JSON list of C-alpha atoms in Angstrom, two decimals:
[
{"chain": "A", "resi": 1, "resn": "ASP", "atom": "CA", "xyz": [118.89, 135.33, 158.90]},
{"chain": "A", "resi": 2, "resn": "THR", "atom": "CA", "xyz": [118.02, 138.29, 156.65]},
{"chain": "A", "resi": 3, "resn": "ALA", "atom": "CA", "xyz": [120.46, 138.42, 153.69]},
{"chain": "A", "resi": 4, "resn": "VAL", "atom": "CA", "xyz": [120.33, 142.24, 153.05]},
{"chain": "A", "resi": 5, "resn": "SER", "atom": "CA", "xyz": [119.11, 144.22, 156.14]},
{"chain": "A", "resi": 6, "resn": "GLN", "atom": "CA", "xyz": [118.40, 147.89, 156.28]},
{"chain": "A", "resi": 7, "resn": "THR", "atom": "CA", "xyz": [117.79, 150.19, 159.24]},
{"chain": "A", "resi": 8, "resn": "PRO", "atom": "CA", "xyz": [115.72, 151.85, 160.04]},
{"chain": "A", "resi": 9, "resn": "LYS", "atom": "CA", "xyz": [112.63, 150.56, 158.20]},
{"chain": "A", "resi": 10, "resn": "TYR", "atom": "CA", "xyz": [110.77, 153.90, 158.61]},
{"chain": "A", "resi": 11, "resn": "LEU", "atom": "CA", "xyz": [112.35, 157.41, 159.09]},
{"chain": "A", "resi": 12, "resn": "VAL", "atom": "CA", "xyz": [110.26, 160.63, 159.53]},
{"chain": "A", "resi": 13, "resn": "THR", "atom": "CA", "xyz": [112.21, 163.73, 159.71]},
{"chain": "A", "resi": 14, "resn": "GLN", "atom": "CA", "xyz": [111.97, 167.44, 159.25]},
{"chain": "A", "resi": 15, "resn": "MET", "atom": "CA", "xyz": [113.39, 169.48, 156.40]},
{"chain": "A", "resi": 16, "resn": "GLY", "atom": "CA", "xyz": [117.02, 170.61, 156.86]},
{"chain": "A", "resi": 17, "resn": "ASN", "atom": "CA", "xyz": [117.93, 167.70, 159.12]},
{"chain": "A", "resi": 18, "resn": "ASP", "atom": "CA", "xyz": [120.83, 165.12, 158.41]},
{"chain": "A", "resi": 19, "resn": "LYS", "atom": "CA", "xyz": [120.05, 161.42, 158.63]},
{"chain": "A", "resi": 20, "resn": "SER", "atom": "CA", "xyz": [121.75, 158.14, 157.81]},
{"chain": "A", "resi": 21, "resn": "ILE", "atom": "CA", "xyz": [120.42, 154.86, 156.58]},
{"chain": "A", "resi": 22, "resn": "LYS", "atom": "CA", "xyz": [122.48, 151.64, 157.14]},
{"chain": "A", "resi": 23, "resn": "CYS", "atom": "CA", "xyz": [122.63, 148.57, 155.16]},
{"chain": "A", "resi": 24, "resn": "GLU", "atom": "CA", "xyz": [124.33, 145.26, 155.83]},
{"chain": "A", "resi": 25, "resn": "GLN", "atom": "CA", "xyz": [124.62, 141.93, 153.77]},
{"chain": "A", "resi": 26, "resn": "ASN", "atom": "CA", "xyz": [125.74, 138.54, 154.98]},
{"chain": "A", "resi": 27, "resn": "LEU", "atom": "CA", "xyz": [125.94, 136.84, 151.67]},
{"chain": "A", "resi": 28, "resn": "GLY", "atom": "CA", "xyz": [129.53, 137.43, 151.13]},
{"chain": "A", "resi": 29, "resn": "HIS", "atom": "CA", "xyz": [128.88, 139.59, 148.11]},
{"chain": "A", "resi": 30, "resn": "ASP", "atom": "CA", "xyz": [131.49, 142.03, 146.84]},
{"chain": "A", "resi": 31, "resn": "THR", "atom": "CA", "xyz": [129.07, 144.61, 145.36]},
{"chain": "A", "resi": 32, "resn": "MET", "atom": "CA", "xyz": [126.49, 146.78, 147.08]},
{"chain": "A", "resi": 33, "resn": "TYR", "atom": "CA", "xyz": [123.97, 149.34, 145.71]},
{"chain": "A", "resi": 34, "resn": "TRP", "atom": "CA", "xyz": [121.55, 152.04, 146.71]},
{"chain": "A", "resi": 35, "resn": "TYR", "atom": "CA", "xyz": [118.36, 152.50, 144.74]},
{"chain": "A", "resi": 36, "resn": "LYS", "atom": "CA", "xyz": [115.65, 155.17, 145.25]},
{"chain": "A", "resi": 37, "resn": "GLN", "atom": "CA", "xyz": [111.91, 154.51, 144.57]},
{"chain": "A", "resi": 38, "resn": "ASP", "atom": "CA", "xyz": [109.84, 157.64, 144.32]},
{"chain": "A", "resi": 39, "resn": "SER", "atom": "CA", "xyz": [106.19, 158.14, 144.67]},
{"chain": "A", "resi": 40, "resn": "LYS", "atom": "CA", "xyz": [105.68, 157.19, 141.03]},
{"chain": "A", "resi": 41, "resn": "LYS", "atom": "CA", "xyz": [107.24, 153.84, 141.87]},
{"chain": "A", "resi": 42, "resn": "PHE", "atom": "CA", "xyz": [110.31, 154.31, 139.47]},
{"chain": "A", "resi": 43, "resn": "LEU", "atom": "CA", "xyz": [113.34, 152.55, 140.85]},
{"chain": "A", "resi": 44, "resn": "LYS", "atom": "CA", "xyz": [116.55, 154.42, 140.08]},
{"chain": "A", "resi": 45, "resn": "ILE", "atom": "CA", "xyz": [120.13, 153.54, 140.92]},
{"chain": "A", "resi": 46, "resn": "MET", "atom": "CA", "xyz": [122.05, 155.93, 143.03]},
{"chain": "A", "resi": 47, "resn": "PHE", "atom": "CA", "xyz": [125.36, 154.38, 143.92]},
{"chain": "A", "resi": 48, "resn": "SER", "atom": "CA", "xyz": [127.27, 151.27, 143.80]},
{"chain": "A", "resi": 49, "resn": "TYR", "atom": "CA", "xyz": [130.40, 150.00, 145.70]},
{"chain": "A", "resi": 50, "resn": "ASN", "atom": "CA", "xyz": [132.64, 147.11, 144.84]},
{"chain": "A", "resi": 51, "resn": "ASN", "atom": "CA", "xyz": [134.94, 146.02, 147.63]},
{"chain": "A", "resi": 52, "resn": "LYS", "atom": "CA", "xyz": [134.50, 149.43, 149.34]},
{"chain": "A", "resi": 53, "resn": "GLU", "atom": "CA", "xyz": [135.29, 151.19, 146.05]},
{"chain": "A", "resi": 54, "resn": "LEU", "atom": "CA", "xyz": [132.61, 153.70, 144.56]},
{"chain": "A", "resi": 55, "resn": "ILE", "atom": "CA", "xyz": [131.91, 152.38, 140.87]},
{"chain": "A", "resi": 56, "resn": "ILE", "atom": "CA", "xyz": [128.55, 154.05, 140.25]},
{"chain": "A", "resi": 57, "resn": "ASN", "atom": "CA", "xyz": [127.49, 157.52, 141.08]},
{"chain": "A", "resi": 58, "resn": "GLU", "atom": "CA", "xyz": [124.41, 158.55, 139.16]},
{"chain": "A", "resi": 59, "resn": "THR", "atom": "CA", "xyz": [124.24, 162.27, 139.22]},
{"chain": "A", "resi": 60, "resn": "VAL", "atom": "CA", "xyz": [123.03, 162.35, 142.75]},
{"chain": "A", "resi": 61, "resn": "PRO", "atom": "CA", "xyz": [123.08, 165.66, 144.66]},
{"chain": "A", "resi": 62, "resn": "ASN", "atom": "CA", "xyz": [126.17, 165.93, 146.75]},
{"chain": "A", "resi": 63, "resn": "ARG", "atom": "CA", "xyz": [123.97, 166.11, 149.88]},
{"chain": "A", "resi": 64, "resn": "PHE", "atom": "CA", "xyz": [123.86, 162.24, 149.49]},
{"chain": "A", "resi": 65, "resn": "SER", "atom": "CA", "xyz": [127.11, 160.64, 150.60]},
{"chain": "A", "resi": 66, "resn": "PRO", "atom": "CA", "xyz": [127.56, 156.81, 150.68]},
{"chain": "A", "resi": 67, "resn": "LYS", "atom": "CA", "xyz": [130.13, 155.21, 152.80]},
{"chain": "A", "resi": 68, "resn": "SER", "atom": "CA", "xyz": [131.36, 151.63, 152.71]},
{"chain": "A", "resi": 69, "resn": "PRO", "atom": "CA", "xyz": [133.48, 150.73, 155.84]},
{"chain": "A", "resi": 70, "resn": "ASP", "atom": "CA", "xyz": [133.82, 147.13, 154.55]},
{"chain": "A", "resi": 71, "resn": "LYS", "atom": "CA", "xyz": [132.33, 145.14, 151.75]},
{"chain": "A", "resi": 72, "resn": "ALA", "atom": "CA", "xyz": [129.43, 143.89, 153.96]},
{"chain": "A", "resi": 73, "resn": "HIS", "atom": "CA", "xyz": [128.25, 147.41, 154.76]},
{"chain": "A", "resi": 74, "resn": "LEU", "atom": "CA", "xyz": [126.96, 150.31, 152.74]},
{"chain": "A", "resi": 75, "resn": "ASN", "atom": "CA", "xyz": [125.59, 153.38, 154.48]},
{"chain": "A", "resi": 76, "resn": "LEU", "atom": "CA", "xyz": [123.82, 156.40, 153.08]},
{"chain": "A", "resi": 77, "resn": "HIS", "atom": "CA", "xyz": [124.14, 159.79, 154.79]},
{"chain": "A", "resi": 78, "resn": "ILE", "atom": "CA", "xyz": [121.85, 162.55, 153.66]},
{"chain": "A", "resi": 79, "resn": "ASN", "atom": "CA", "xyz": [122.50, 166.19, 154.62]},
{"chain": "A", "resi": 80, "resn": "SER", "atom": "CA", "xyz": [120.01, 169.04, 154.60]},
{"chain": "A", "resi": 81, "resn": "LEU", "atom": "CA", "xyz": [117.00, 166.81, 153.80]},
{"chain": "A", "resi": 82, "resn": "GLU", "atom": "CA", "xyz": [114.44, 168.29, 151.35]},
{"chain": "A", "resi": 83, "resn": "LEU", "atom": "CA", "xyz": [110.78, 167.42, 150.73]},
{"chain": "A", "resi": 84, "resn": "GLY", "atom": "CA", "xyz": [111.81, 165.78, 147.48]},
{"chain": "A", "resi": 85, "resn": "ASP", "atom": "CA", "xyz": [113.96, 163.37, 149.24]},
{"chain": "A", "resi": 86, "resn": "SER", "atom": "CA", "xyz": [110.85, 161.47, 150.49]},
{"chain": "A", "resi": 87, "resn": "ALA", "atom": "CA", "xyz": [110.96, 158.03, 149.04]},
{"chain": "A", "resi": 88, "resn": "VAL", "atom": "CA", "xyz": [111.70, 154.43, 149.62]},
{"chain": "A", "resi": 89, "resn": "TYR", "atom": "CA", "xyz": [115.48, 153.69, 149.61]},
{"chain": "A", "resi": 90, "resn": "PHE", "atom": "CA", "xyz": [116.46, 150.08, 148.78]},
{"chain": "A", "resi": 91, "resn": "CYS", "atom": "CA", "xyz": [119.90, 148.59, 149.32]},
{"chain": "A", "resi": 92, "resn": "ALA", "atom": "CA", "xyz": [120.99, 145.64, 147.30]},
{"chain": "A", "resi": 93, "resn": "SER", "atom": "CA", "xyz": [123.92, 143.32, 146.76]},
{"chain": "A", "resi": 94, "resn": "SER", "atom": "CA", "xyz": [125.37, 141.16, 144.12]},
{"chain": "A", "resi": 95, "resn": "ARG", "atom": "CA", "xyz": [128.15, 138.45, 144.07]},
{"chain": "A", "resi": 96, "resn": "ARG", "atom": "CA", "xyz": [130.29, 140.87, 142.08]},
{"chain": "A", "resi": 97, "resn": "ALA", "atom": "CA", "xyz": [129.83, 143.84, 139.76]},
{"chain": "A", "resi": 98, "resn": "GLY", "atom": "CA", "xyz": [127.99, 142.37, 136.88]},
{"chain": "A", "resi": 99, "resn": "GLY", "atom": "CA", "xyz": [125.90, 140.33, 139.22]},
{"chain": "A", "resi": 100, "resn": "PHE", "atom": "CA", "xyz": [125.41, 137.22, 136.98]},
{"chain": "A", "resi": 101, "resn": "ARG", "atom": "CA", "xyz": [123.12, 135.62, 139.49]},
{"chain": "A", "resi": 102, "resn": "GLY", "atom": "CA", "xyz": [121.21, 138.74, 140.06]},
{"chain": "A", "resi": 103, "resn": "TYR", "atom": "CA", "xyz": [120.76, 141.23, 142.90]},
{"chain": "A", "resi": 104, "resn": "THR", "atom": "CA", "xyz": [119.40, 140.56, 146.46]},
{"chain": "A", "resi": 105, "resn": "PHE", "atom": "CA", "xyz": [117.44, 143.50, 147.74]},
{"chain": "A", "resi": 106, "resn": "GLY", "atom": "CA", "xyz": [116.61, 144.66, 151.18]},
{"chain": "A", "resi": 107, "resn": "SER", "atom": "CA", "xyz": [113.12, 145.42, 152.41]},
{"chain": "A", "resi": 108, "resn": "GLY", "atom": "CA", "xyz": [113.59, 149.08, 152.06]},
{"chain": "A", "resi": 109, "resn": "THR", "atom": "CA", "xyz": [113.71, 152.39, 154.20]},
{"chain": "A", "resi": 110, "resn": "ARG", "atom": "CA", "xyz": [110.75, 154.58, 153.85]},
{"chain": "A", "resi": 111, "resn": "LEU", "atom": "CA", "xyz": [111.94, 158.17, 154.29]},
{"chain": "A", "resi": 112, "resn": "THR", "atom": "CA", "xyz": [109.41, 160.88, 154.89]},
{"chain": "A", "resi": 113, "resn": "VAL", "atom": "CA", "xyz": [110.56, 164.48, 155.09]},
{"chain": "A", "resi": 114, "resn": "VAL", "atom": "CA", "xyz": [108.03, 166.93, 156.58]},
{"chain": "B", "resi": 1, "resn": "ASP", "atom": "CA", "xyz": [116.67, 154.65, 130.17]},
{"chain": "B", "resi": 2, "resn": "ALA", "atom": "CA", "xyz": [114.99, 151.21, 130.29]},
{"chain": "B", "resi": 3, "resn": "LYS", "atom": "CA", "xyz": [115.33, 149.37, 126.99]},
{"chain": "B", "resi": 4, "resn": "THR", "atom": "CA", "xyz": [112.06, 147.31, 127.35]},
{"chain": "B", "resi": 5, "resn": "THR", "atom": "CA", "xyz": [108.48, 147.82, 126.75]},
{"chain": "B", "resi": 6, "resn": "GLN", "atom": "CA", "xyz": [105.85, 146.05, 128.94]},
{"chain": "B", "resi": 7, "resn": "PRO", "atom": "CA", "xyz": [102.14, 146.38, 129.30]},
{"chain": "B", "resi": 8, "resn": "PRO", "atom": "CA", "xyz": [101.30, 148.48, 132.38]},
{"chain": "B", "resi": 9, "resn": "SER", "atom": "CA", "xyz": [98.83, 146.06, 133.79]},
{"chain": "B", "resi": 10, "resn": "MET", "atom": "CA", "xyz": [97.42, 142.58, 133.51]},
{"chain": "B", "resi": 11, "resn": "ASP", "atom": "CA", "xyz": [94.91, 140.37, 135.17]},
{"chain": "B", "resi": 12, "resn": "CYS", "atom": "CA", "xyz": [95.06, 136.65, 135.68]},
{"chain": "B", "resi": 13, "resn": "ALA", "atom": "CA", "xyz": [92.82, 134.09, 137.32]},
{"chain": "B", "resi": 14, "resn": "GLU", "atom": "CA", "xyz": [94.22, 132.19, 140.29]},
{"chain": "B", "resi": 15, "resn": "GLY", "atom": "CA", "xyz": [95.45, 128.71, 139.28]},
{"chain": "B", "resi": 16, "resn": "ARG", "atom": "CA", "xyz": [95.89, 129.69, 135.60]},
{"chain": "B", "resi": 17, "resn": "ALA", "atom": "CA", "xyz": [99.06, 130.40, 133.88]},
{"chain": "B", "resi": 18, "resn": "ALA", "atom": "CA", "xyz": [100.18, 133.99, 133.84]},
{"chain": "B", "resi": 19, "resn": "ASN", "atom": "CA", "xyz": [101.98, 135.14, 130.57]},
{"chain": "B", "resi": 20, "resn": "LEU", "atom": "CA", "xyz": [103.75, 138.43, 130.82]},
{"chain": "B", "resi": 21, "resn": "PRO", "atom": "CA", "xyz": [105.23, 139.90, 127.57]},
{"chain": "B", "resi": 22, "resn": "CYS", "atom": "CA", "xyz": [108.24, 142.12, 127.21]},
{"chain": "B", "resi": 23, "resn": "ASN", "atom": "CA", "xyz": [109.55, 143.76, 124.02]},
{"chain": "B", "resi": 24, "resn": "HIS", "atom": "CA", "xyz": [113.24, 144.49, 123.67]},
{"chain": "B", "resi": 25, "resn": "SER", "atom": "CA", "xyz": [113.75, 145.15, 120.09]},
{"chain": "B", "resi": 26, "resn": "THR", "atom": "CA", "xyz": [117.15, 146.89, 120.39]},
{"chain": "B", "resi": 27, "resn": "ILE", "atom": "CA", "xyz": [118.72, 144.16, 122.40]},
{"chain": "B", "resi": 28, "resn": "SER", "atom": "CA", "xyz": [122.33, 143.49, 121.54]},
{"chain": "B", "resi": 29, "resn": "GLY", "atom": "CA", "xyz": [123.99, 140.14, 121.27]},
{"chain": "B", "resi": 30, "resn": "ASN", "atom": "CA", "xyz": [125.76, 140.13, 124.59]},
{"chain": "B", "resi": 31, "resn": "GLU", "atom": "CA", "xyz": [122.71, 141.29, 126.60]},
{"chain": "B", "resi": 32, "resn": "TYR", "atom": "CA", "xyz": [120.71, 139.14, 128.82]},
{"chain": "B", "resi": 33, "resn": "VAL", "atom": "CA", "xyz": [117.05, 139.46, 129.78]},
{"chain": "B", "resi": 34, "resn": "TYR", "atom": "CA", "xyz": [116.38, 139.50, 133.41]},
{"chain": "B", "resi": 35, "resn": "TRP", "atom": "CA", "xyz": [112.99, 139.37, 135.27]},
{"chain": "B", "resi": 36, "resn": "TYR", "atom": "CA", "xyz": [112.43, 140.79, 138.66]},
{"chain": "B", "resi": 37, "resn": "ARG", "atom": "CA", "xyz": [109.21, 141.32, 140.66]},
{"chain": "B", "resi": 38, "resn": "GLN", "atom": "CA", "xyz": [108.27, 143.62, 143.43]},
{"chain": "B", "resi": 39, "resn": "ILE", "atom": "CA", "xyz": [105.56, 142.53, 145.93]},
{"chain": "B", "resi": 40, "resn": "HIS", "atom": "CA", "xyz": [103.95, 145.65, 147.61]},
{"chain": "B", "resi": 41, "resn": "SER", "atom": "CA", "xyz": [106.29, 147.39, 149.98]},
{"chain": "B", "resi": 42, "resn": "GLN", "atom": "CA", "xyz": [109.07, 144.84, 149.54]},
{"chain": "B", "resi": 43, "resn": "GLY", "atom": "CA", "xyz": [112.39, 144.99, 147.71]},
{"chain": "B", "resi": 44, "resn": "PRO", "atom": "CA", "xyz": [112.56, 143.61, 144.22]},
{"chain": "B", "resi": 45, "resn": "GLN", "atom": "CA", "xyz": [113.12, 139.84, 143.91]},
{"chain": "B", "resi": 46, "resn": "TYR", "atom": "CA", "xyz": [115.02, 138.10, 141.21]},
{"chain": "B", "resi": 47, "resn": "ILE", "atom": "CA", "xyz": [113.06, 135.50, 139.24]},
{"chain": "B", "resi": 48, "resn": "ILE", "atom": "CA", "xyz": [114.95, 134.41, 136.28]},
{"chain": "B", "resi": 49, "resn": "HIS", "atom": "CA", "xyz": [117.22, 135.45, 133.40]},
{"chain": "B", "resi": 50, "resn": "GLY", "atom": "CA", "xyz": [118.38, 134.16, 129.99]},
{"chain": "B", "resi": 51, "resn": "LEU", "atom": "CA", "xyz": [120.33, 134.92, 126.88]},
{"chain": "B", "resi": 52, "resn": "LYS", "atom": "CA", "xyz": [118.95, 132.87, 123.91]},
{"chain": "B", "resi": 53, "resn": "ASN", "atom": "CA", "xyz": [117.53, 129.65, 125.25]},
{"chain": "B", "resi": 54, "resn": "ASN", "atom": "CA", "xyz": [114.25, 129.16, 127.02]},
{"chain": "B", "resi": 55, "resn": "GLU", "atom": "CA", "xyz": [114.91, 128.84, 130.87]},
{"chain": "B", "resi": 56, "resn": "THR", "atom": "CA", "xyz": [112.95, 127.41, 133.71]},
{"chain": "B", "resi": 57, "resn": "ASN", "atom": "CA", "xyz": [113.42, 127.35, 137.38]},
{"chain": "B", "resi": 58, "resn": "GLU", "atom": "CA", "xyz": [111.19, 126.67, 140.50]},
{"chain": "B", "resi": 59, "resn": "MET", "atom": "CA", "xyz": [109.54, 130.08, 140.10]},
{"chain": "B", "resi": 60, "resn": "ALA", "atom": "CA", "xyz": [108.87, 130.58, 136.43]},
{"chain": "B", "resi": 61, "resn": "SER", "atom": "CA", "xyz": [109.74, 129.93, 132.75]},
{"chain": "B", "resi": 62, "resn": "LEU", "atom": "CA", "xyz": [111.31, 132.33, 130.29]},
{"chain": "B", "resi": 63, "resn": "ILE", "atom": "CA", "xyz": [110.62, 131.98, 126.70]},
{"chain": "B", "resi": 64, "resn": "ILE", "atom": "CA", "xyz": [112.82, 134.18, 124.34]},
{"chain": "B", "resi": 65, "resn": "THR", "atom": "CA", "xyz": [111.98, 134.49, 120.67]},
{"chain": "B", "resi": 66, "resn": "GLU", "atom": "CA", "xyz": [114.44, 133.32, 118.12]},
{"chain": "B", "resi": 67, "resn": "ASP", "atom": "CA", "xyz": [115.32, 136.92, 117.09]},
{"chain": "B", "resi": 68, "resn": "ARG", "atom": "CA", "xyz": [115.54, 137.87, 120.84]},
{"chain": "B", "resi": 69, "resn": "LYS", "atom": "CA", "xyz": [113.51, 140.98, 120.33]},
{"chain": "B", "resi": 70, "resn": "SER", "atom": "CA", "xyz": [110.84, 139.84, 122.71]},
{"chain": "B", "resi": 71, "resn": "SER", "atom": "CA", "xyz": [110.29, 137.38, 125.66]},
{"chain": "B", "resi": 72, "resn": "THR", "atom": "CA", "xyz": [107.50, 136.09, 127.87]},
{"chain": "B", "resi": 73, "resn": "LEU", "atom": "CA", "xyz": [107.56, 135.27, 131.42]},
{"chain": "B", "resi": 74, "resn": "ILE", "atom": "CA", "xyz": [105.26, 132.39, 132.43]},
{"chain": "B", "resi": 75, "resn": "LEU", "atom": "CA", "xyz": [104.06, 131.79, 135.95]},
{"chain": "B", "resi": 76, "resn": "PRO", "atom": "CA", "xyz": [102.52, 128.29, 135.44]},
{"chain": "B", "resi": 77, "resn": "HIS", "atom": "CA", "xyz": [100.03, 128.30, 138.18]},
{"chain": "B", "resi": 78, "resn": "ALA", "atom": "CA", "xyz": [99.49, 131.74, 139.54]},
{"chain": "B", "resi": 79, "resn": "THR", "atom": "CA", "xyz": [98.47, 132.34, 143.12]},
{"chain": "B", "resi": 80, "resn": "LEU", "atom": "CA", "xyz": [97.25, 135.37, 144.85]},
{"chain": "B", "resi": 81, "resn": "ARG", "atom": "CA", "xyz": [100.88, 135.80, 146.23]},
{"chain": "B", "resi": 82, "resn": "ASP", "atom": "CA", "xyz": [101.98, 136.41, 142.78]},
{"chain": "B", "resi": 83, "resn": "THR", "atom": "CA", "xyz": [100.28, 139.69, 142.64]},
{"chain": "B", "resi": 84, "resn": "ALA", "atom": "CA", "xyz": [103.18, 142.15, 142.00]},
{"chain": "B", "resi": 85, "resn": "VAL", "atom": "CA", "xyz": [104.83, 144.50, 139.71]},
{"chain": "B", "resi": 86, "resn": "TYR", "atom": "CA", "xyz": [106.97, 142.47, 137.18]},
{"chain": "B", "resi": 87, "resn": "TYR", "atom": "CA", "xyz": [110.05, 144.08, 135.69]},
{"chain": "B", "resi": 88, "resn": "CYS", "atom": "CA", "xyz": [111.75, 142.96, 132.53]},
{"chain": "B", "resi": 89, "resn": "ILE", "atom": "CA", "xyz": [115.41, 144.31, 132.17]},
{"chain": "B", "resi": 90, "resn": "VAL", "atom": "CA", "xyz": [118.10, 143.84, 129.61]},
{"chain": "B", "resi": 91, "resn": "ARG", "atom": "CA", "xyz": [121.60, 144.07, 130.68]},
{"chain": "B", "resi": 92, "resn": "GLU", "atom": "CA", "xyz": [125.02, 143.42, 129.53]},
{"chain": "B", "resi": 93, "resn": "TYR", "atom": "CA", "xyz": [127.16, 140.88, 131.11]},
{"chain": "B", "resi": 94, "resn": "GLY", "atom": "CA", "xyz": [130.79, 140.65, 130.89]},
{"chain": "B", "resi": 95, "resn": "SER", "atom": "CA", "xyz": [134.17, 141.83, 132.25]},
{"chain": "B", "resi": 96, "resn": "GLY", "atom": "CA", "xyz": [134.09, 145.60, 133.20]},
{"chain": "B", "resi": 97, "resn": "ASN", "atom": "CA", "xyz": [130.42, 145.66, 133.56]},
{"chain": "B", "resi": 98, "resn": "THR", "atom": "CA", "xyz": [129.50, 147.78, 136.53]},
{"chain": "B", "resi": 99, "resn": "GLY", "atom": "CA", "xyz": [126.32, 145.78, 137.06]},
{"chain": "B", "resi": 100, "resn": "LYS", "atom": "CA", "xyz": [123.78, 148.54, 136.66]},
{"chain": "B", "resi": 101, "resn": "LEU", "atom": "CA", "xyz": [120.19, 147.23, 136.60]},
{"chain": "B", "resi": 102, "resn": "ILE", "atom": "CA", "xyz": [117.86, 149.70, 135.01]},
{"chain": "B", "resi": 103, "resn": "PHE", "atom": "CA", "xyz": [114.15, 149.41, 135.88]},
{"chain": "B", "resi": 104, "resn": "GLY", "atom": "CA", "xyz": [111.33, 150.39, 133.77]},
{"chain": "B", "resi": 105, "resn": "GLN", "atom": "CA", "xyz": [107.79, 150.84, 134.67]},
{"chain": "B", "resi": 106, "resn": "GLY", "atom": "CA", "xyz": [107.04, 147.16, 134.75]},
{"chain": "B", "resi": 107, "resn": "THR", "atom": "CA", "xyz": [103.74, 145.28, 134.51]},
{"chain": "B", "resi": 108, "resn": "THR", "atom": "CA", "xyz": [101.33, 145.21, 137.41]},
{"chain": "B", "resi": 109, "resn": "LEU", "atom": "CA", "xyz": [99.90, 141.60, 137.60]},
{"chain": "B", "resi": 110, "resn": "GLN", "atom": "CA", "xyz": [96.85, 141.29, 139.62]},
{"chain": "B", "resi": 111, "resn": "VAL", "atom": "CA", "xyz": [95.91, 137.68, 140.29]},
{"chain": "B", "resi": 112, "resn": "LYS", "atom": "CA", "xyz": [92.26, 137.28, 141.12]},
{"chain": "B", "resi": 113, "resn": "PRO", "atom": "CA", "xyz": [90.45, 134.52, 143.02]}
]
């Protein structure tokens, strides 16, 4: 069983569209994260939720709205997509905020805006 | 911003030990050193972490200098599957920590046959 799964794996869409990426973890972790990896391969944290509560919001445009219906799921909705949103988006989870044992990452969603 | 400095790239012969250095001269007393790697097109993978003492697990060994200003990740017998970008990260652990991992540029390790 995949520990952290993201869907879809690939997403190609036009500028101006609205799209969602879903993430689920079956590890029983309390904390989940969204990271963005751009074309230069820099990995930057975007959001983090702990038990459905937003605890990290890293100056991300408000076109990006995370939602956590329960602690096993963290979705990312993006409105009015722009070319610069093209990137690979990684979901991750940790046992709790602080993640002593480290993070478990999903395999990523490659978003291409055309 | 990342608090670590790593060489951008390294090569290693298959079967030999790969030693990946990391400088973290501004590390504070309650910050741990973490190592992750990212194999092409996959999500980052946790390798090992440590505070002061050297650590070893099934994947690698972590050697931290006595002053804690630098560390070395050792892959004892590198294989072609170890070709990846290796990230050294320092992070505080403790109550109230929001658990933010900050990735730098990392070291691209190329294992050659």
